[in-house]
CSV table of C-alpha atoms in Angstrom, one decimal:
chain,number,residue,atom,x,y,z
N,1,UNK,CA,-0.1,0.0,0.0
N,2,UNK,CA,1.4,3.4,-0.8
N,3,UNK,CA,0.0,6.3,1.2
N,4,UNK,CA,0.6,9.8,0.0
N,5,UNK,CA,2.0,12.3,2.5
N,6,UNK,CA,-1.4,13.7,3.5
N,7,UNK,CA,-2.7,10.3,4.2
N,8,UNK,CA,0.4,9.5,6.3
N,9,UNK,CA,0.0,12.7,8.4
N,10,UNK,CA,-3.6,11.9,8.9
N,11,UNK,CA,-3.0,8.3,10.0
N,12,UNK,CA,-0.2,9.5,12.3
N,13,UNK,CA,-2.6,12.2,13.8
N,14,UNK,CA,-5.2,9.7,14.4
N,15,UNK,CA,-3.1,7.2,16.1
N,16,UNK,CA,-1.5,10.0,18.3
N,17,UNK,CA,-4.9,11.4,19.2
N,18,UNK,CA,-6.4,7.9,20.0
N,19,UNK,CA,-3.4,7.1,22.3
N,20,UNK,CA,-3.5,10.4,24.1
N,21,UNK,CA,-7.2,10.1,24.7
N,22,UNK,CA,-6.8,6.5,25.8
N,23,UNK,CA,-4.1,7.4,28.5
N,24,UNK,CA,-5.4,7.2,32.1
N,25,UNK,CA,-6.5,10.5,33.4
N,26,UNK,CA,-3.8,12.2,35.6
N,27,UNK,CA,-5.4,12.4,38.9
N,28,UNK,CA,-4.6,15.3,41.2
N,29,UNK,CA,-6.5,16.8,44.0
N,30,UNK,CA,-8.0,20.1,42.7
N,31,UNK,CA,-8.4,21.6,46.2
N,32,UNK,CA,-5.2,22.4,48.3
N,33,UNK,CA,-4.8,24.0,51.7
N,34,UNK,CA,-5.4,27.8,51.4
N,35,UNK,CA,-8.1,27.4,48.8
N,36,UNK,CA,-11.7,28.5,49.4
N,37,UNK,CA,-14.3,25.9,49.7
N,38,UNK,CA,-16.5,25.7,46.6
N,39,UNK,CA,-19.9,27.2,47.1
N,40,UNK,CA,-22.1,24.4,48.4
N,41,UNK,CA,-25.5,25.8,47.9
N,42,UNK,CA,-25.0,25.6,44.2
N,43,UNK,CA,-24.5,21.9,44.4
N,44,UNK,CA,-27.2,19.2,43.9
N,45,UNK,CA,-27.3,17.6,47.4
N,46,UNK,CA,-29.9,15.2,49.0
N,47,UNK,CA,-30.5,16.6,52.5
N,48,UNK,CA,-30.3,19.9,54.1
N,49,UNK,CA,-27.2,21.9,54.5
N,50,UNK,CA,-26.5,23.3,57.9
N,51,UNK,CA,-25.3,26.9,58.6
N,52,UNK,CA,-21.5,26.9,58.0
N,53,UNK,CA,-20.7,30.6,57.8
N,54,UNK,CA,-18.2,31.5,60.6
N,55,UNK,CA,-17.7,28.0,61.8
N,56,UNK,CA,-14.9,25.5,61.8
N,57,UNK,CA,-16.0,22.8,59.4
N,58,UNK,CA,-14.9,19.4,58.7
N,59,UNK,CA,-16.1,18.3,55.4
N,60,UNK,CA,-15.9,14.4,55.3
N,61,UNK,CA,-16.5,12.5,52.0
N,62,UNK,CA,-17.6,8.9,52.8
N,63,UNK,CA,-19.6,6.1,51.3
N,64,UNK,CA,-21.5,3.2,52.4
N,65,UNK,CA,-19.4,0.7,50.5
N,66,UNK,CA,-16.0,2.2,52.0
N,67,UNK,CA,-14.6,0.0,54.9
N,68,UNK,CA,-12.5,2.6,56.4
N,69,UNK,CA,-15.3,5.2,56.3
N,70,UNK,CA,-17.2,2.7,58.6
N,71,UNK,CA,-14.4,3.0,61.2
N,72,UNK,CA,-14.0,6.8,61.0
N,73,UNK,CA,-17.6,7.9,61.3
N,74,UNK,CA,-18.1,7.0,65.0
N,75,UNK,CA,-14.9,8.7,65.8
N,76,UNK,CA,-15.8,11.9,63.9
N,77,UNK,CA,-19.1,11.8,65.6
N,78,UNK,CA,-17.3,12.0,69.0
N,79,UNK,CA,-15.3,14.9,67.9
N,80,UNK,CA,-18.4,16.6,66.8
N,81,UNK,CA,-20.1,16.1,70.1
N,82,UNK,CA,-17.0,17.3,71.8
N,83,UNK,CA,-16.5,20.5,69.9
N,84,UNK,CA,-19.8,21.3,68.5
N,85,UNK,CA,-20.6,23.8,71.1
N,86,UNK,CA,-17.6,25.9,70.3
N,87,UNK,CA,-18.5,26.4,66.8
N,88,UNK,CA,-17.2,23.2,65.1
N,89,UNK,CA,-19.6,21.4,62.6
N,90,UNK,CA,-19.0,18.3,60.6
N,91,UNK,CA,-20.7,17.9,57.2
N,92,UNK,CA,-20.7,14.4,56.0
N,93,UNK,CA,-20.9,14.1,52.3
N,94,UNK,CA,-22.0,10.7,51.1
N,95,UNK,CA,-21.0,9.8,47.6
N,96,UNK,CA,-23.3,6.9,47.3
N,97,UNK,CA,-24.9,6.6,43.9
N,98,UNK,CA,-28.0,5.2,45.7
N,99,UNK,CA,-30.1,7.1,48.2
N,100,UNK,CA,-31.2,3.8,49.8
N,101,UNK,CA,-27.6,2.8,50.2
N,102,UNK,CA,-26.7,5.9,52.2
N,103,UNK,CA,-30.0,5.6,54.4
N,104,UNK,CA,-29.5,2.0,55.2
N,105,UNK,CA,-25.9,2.7,56.1
N,106,UNK,CA,-27.0,5.7,58.4
N,107,UNK,CA,-29.6,3.6,60.1
N,108,UNK,CA,-27.1,0.9,61.0
N,109,UNK,CA,-24.3,3.4,61.9
N,110,UNK,CA,-26.0,6.6,63.1
N,111,UNK,CA,-24.3,9.8,63.5
N,112,UNK,CA,-25.4,13.1,65.0
N,113,UNK,CA,-23.8,15.4,62.5
N,114,UNK,CA,-25.5,16.5,59.3
N,115,UNK,CA,-25.0,14.5,56.3
N,116,UNK,CA,-25.9,15.2,52.7
N,117,UNK,CA,-25.6,13.1,49.5
N,118,UNK,CA,-23.7,14.5,46.6
N,119,UNK,CA,-26.3,13.1,44.1
N,120,UNK,CA,-24.4,13.7,40.9
N,121,UNK,CA,-20.9,13.5,42.6
N,122,UNK,CA,-20.2,17.0,41.5
N,123,UNK,CA,-18.6,18.3,44.7
N,124,UNK,CA,-16.4,15.1,45.2
N,125,UNK,CA,-15.4,15.5,41.6
N,126,UNK,CA,-14.6,19.0,41.9
N,127,UNK,CA,-12.5,18.5,45.0
N,128,UNK,CA,-11.1,15.3,43.1
N,129,UNK,CA,-10.3,13.3,46.4
N,130,UNK,CA,-7.4,10.7,46.1
N,131,UNK,CA,-9.0,8.1,48.4
N,132,UNK,CA,-12.0,7.3,50.4
N,133,UNK,CA,-12.5,8.7,53.0
N,134,UNK,CA,-11.2,12.2,52.6
N,135,UNK,CA,-11.8,15.1,54.9
N,136,UNK,CA,-11.4,18.8,54.5
N,137,UNK,CA,-10.7,21.0,57.6
N,138,UNK,CA,-12.0,24.6,56.9
N,139,UNK,CA,-11.4,27.6,58.9
N,140,UNK,CA,-13.9,30.2,60.0
N,141,UNK,CA,-13.0,32.1,56.9
N,142,UNK,CA,-14.1,29.3,54.7
N,143,UNK,CA,-10.5,28.4,53.7
N,144,UNK,CA,-9.4,24.9,53.4
N,145,UNK,CA,-6.6,24.5,56.1
N,146,UNK,CA,-5.9,20.7,55.9
N,147,UNK,CA,-6.9,17.7,53.7
N,148,UNK,CA,-6.9,14.2,55.3
N,149,UNK,CA,-6.7,11.5,52.8
N,150,UNK,CA,-7.8,8.1,54.2
N,151,UNK,CA,-8.3,7.2,57.8
N,152,UNK,CA,-5.4,5.9,60.0
N,153,UNK,CA,-7.4,5.3,63.3
N,154,UNK,CA,-6.1,7.1,66.3
N,155,UNK,CA,-3.4,8.9,64.5
N,156,UNK,CA,-6.0,10.7,62.2
N,157,UNK,CA,-8.2,11.5,65.2
N,158,UNK,CA,-5.4,12.9,67.2
N,159,UNK,CA,-4.2,15.0,64.2
N,160,UNK,CA,-7.8,16.3,63.7
N,161,UNK,CA,-8.3,17.0,67.4
N,162,UNK,CA,-5.2,19.3,67.5
N,163,UNK,CA,-6.0,21.1,64.3
N,164,UNK,CA,-9.6,21.7,65.4
N,165,UNK,CA,-8.4,22.9,68.8
N,166,UNK,CA,-6.0,25.2,66.9
N,167,UNK,CA,-8.7,26.7,64.6
N,168,UNK,CA,-11.2,27.1,67.4
N,169,UNK,CA,-8.8,28.9,69.6
N,170,UNK,CA,-9.0,29.3,73.3
N,171,UNK,CA,-12.4,28.0,74.9
L,1,UNK,CA,-7.9,3.9,-3.1
L,2,UNK,CA,-10.3,1.3,-1.7
L,3,UNK,CA,-7.3,-0.2,0.5
L,4,UNK,CA,-6.7,3.3,1.9
L,5,UNK,CA,-10.2,4.0,2.8
L,6,UNK,CA,-10.2,0.5,4.5
L,7,UNK,CA,-7.1,1.1,6.5
L,8,UNK,CA,-8.3,4.6,7.5
L,9,UNK,CA,-11.6,3.1,8.7
L,10,UNK,CA,-9.7,0.5,10.7
L,11,UNK,CA,-7.8,3.3,12.2
L,12,UNK,CA,-10.7,5.3,13.1
L,13,UNK,CA,-12.4,2.3,14.6
L,14,UNK,CA,-9.3,1.6,16.7
L,15,UNK,CA,-9.3,5.3,17.8
L,16,UNK,CA,-12.7,5.2,18.7
L,17,UNK,CA,-12.3,2.1,20.9
L,18,UNK,CA,-9.2,3.4,22.7
L,19,UNK,CA,-11.3,6.4,23.7
L,20,UNK,CA,-13.4,4.1,25.7
L,21,UNK,CA,-10.8,3.6,28.3
L,22,UNK,CA,-11.5,5.4,31.5
L,23,UNK,CA,-10.0,5.9,34.9
L,24,UNK,CA,-12.4,4.8,37.8
L,25,UNK,CA,-12.1,7.5,40.3
L,26,UNK,CA,-12.0,6.7,44.0
L,27,UNK,CA,-15.5,7.9,44.6
L,28,UNK,CA,-16.8,5.7,41.7
L,29,UNK,CA,-15.7,2.4,43.2
L,30,UNK,CA,-19.1,1.4,44.8
L,31,UNK,CA,-19.7,-1.4,42.3
L,32,UNK,CA,-16.1,-2.7,42.5
L,33,UNK,CA,-16.4,-2.8,46.3
L,34,UNK,CA,-19.4,-4.9,46.1
L,35,UNK,CA,-19.4,-8.2,47.8
L,36,UNK,CA,-19.9,-10.1,44.5
L,37,UNK,CA,-16.6,-8.7,43.3
L,38,UNK,CA,-14.8,-10.6,46.1
L,39,UNK,CA,-12.9,-13.7,44.7
L,40,UNK,CA,-13.3,-15.6,48.0
L,41,UNK,CA,-17.1,-15.0,48.2
L,42,UNK,CA,-17.8,-18.8,47.6
L,43,UNK,CA,-16.1,-21.0,50.0
L,44,UNK,CA,-16.6,-24.1,47.9
L,45,UNK,CA,-14.9,-22.4,45.0
L,46,UNK,CA,-12.0,-21.4,47.2
L,47,UNK,CA,-11.6,-24.9,48.6
L,48,UNK,CA,-11.6,-26.3,44.9
L,49,UNK,CA,-8.9,-23.7,44.0
L,50,UNK,CA,-6.9,-24.4,47.0
L,51,UNK,CA,-7.0,-28.1,46.2
L,52,UNK,CA,-5.8,-27.6,42.7
L,53,UNK,CA,-2.9,-25.4,43.9
L,54,UNK,CA,-2.0,-28.0,46.5
L,55,UNK,CA,-2.0,-30.9,44.2
L,56,UNK,CA,-0.4,-29.3,41.3
L,57,UNK,CA,2.1,-27.1,42.9
L,58,UNK,CA,2.2,-28.3,46.5
L,59,UNK,CA,1.1,-24.7,47.4
L,60,UNK,CA,-1.3,-23.7,50.0
L,61,UNK,CA,-2.5,-20.4,51.7
L,62,UNK,CA,-1.4,-17.0,50.7
L,63,UNK,CA,-4.9,-15.6,50.1
L,64,UNK,CA,-4.5,-13.2,52.9
L,65,UNK,CA,-5.9,-9.9,51.5
L,66,UNK,CA,-9.4,-9.1,52.4
L,67,UNK,CA,-11.8,-6.5,51.3
L,68,UNK,CA,-13.4,-5.6,48.2
L,69,UNK,CA,-12.2,-3.4,45.2
L,70,UNK,CA,-12.8,0.0,46.7
L,71,UNK,CA,-9.0,0.6,47.1
L,72,UNK,CA,-9.9,2.7,50.1
L,73,UNK,CA,-7.0,4.3,52.4
């Protein structure tokens, strides 16, 4: 077969384009400490958003199918009950595709902090978490101060406790 | 000319198939984490497999990793 020059260029371009499109998408967290939290009210959530303005917020992405999330939620609930009165709030964001899965999980593992479901997974996609669970600590000015990827038991809890106390200031 | 068109069509077909590749993001792994995705969900199948490994290769055990495919943490 003899391809003329234009055909050759077209063929090379096609192959290059297909290989580029097929490459795994490079995964990088979009949010980093210092960034402002995206506007939550514009997102399509199932469940009511609590008042977050002026509060220290822990935004926790979890899912009913995620084992470490099951371990982390009771510990986060303890932190919420401990620091809630001082202006600390946890917002659980379920990334479950099914509302029934989230509800069944919460019935079996109830938490006292507010939880919403990111129905179209827009917020989690915007934040682009690396692992599940991931939690973002946000200061009173609405800026992300720390991103916790994964849950490492007591180590994560102690880190969170220290960071929350620092953000809340003196009681 | 027909040959060229044929090869171009093959290229386009391959290109369109390659674009179907997708990275499953960490928050999209609910299906992969399902119980049915566990290779050890059926004890009988596991014991058959173990028997084959043992009789053919004198190997046993080594199936220590639990959990589904969520890749959490």
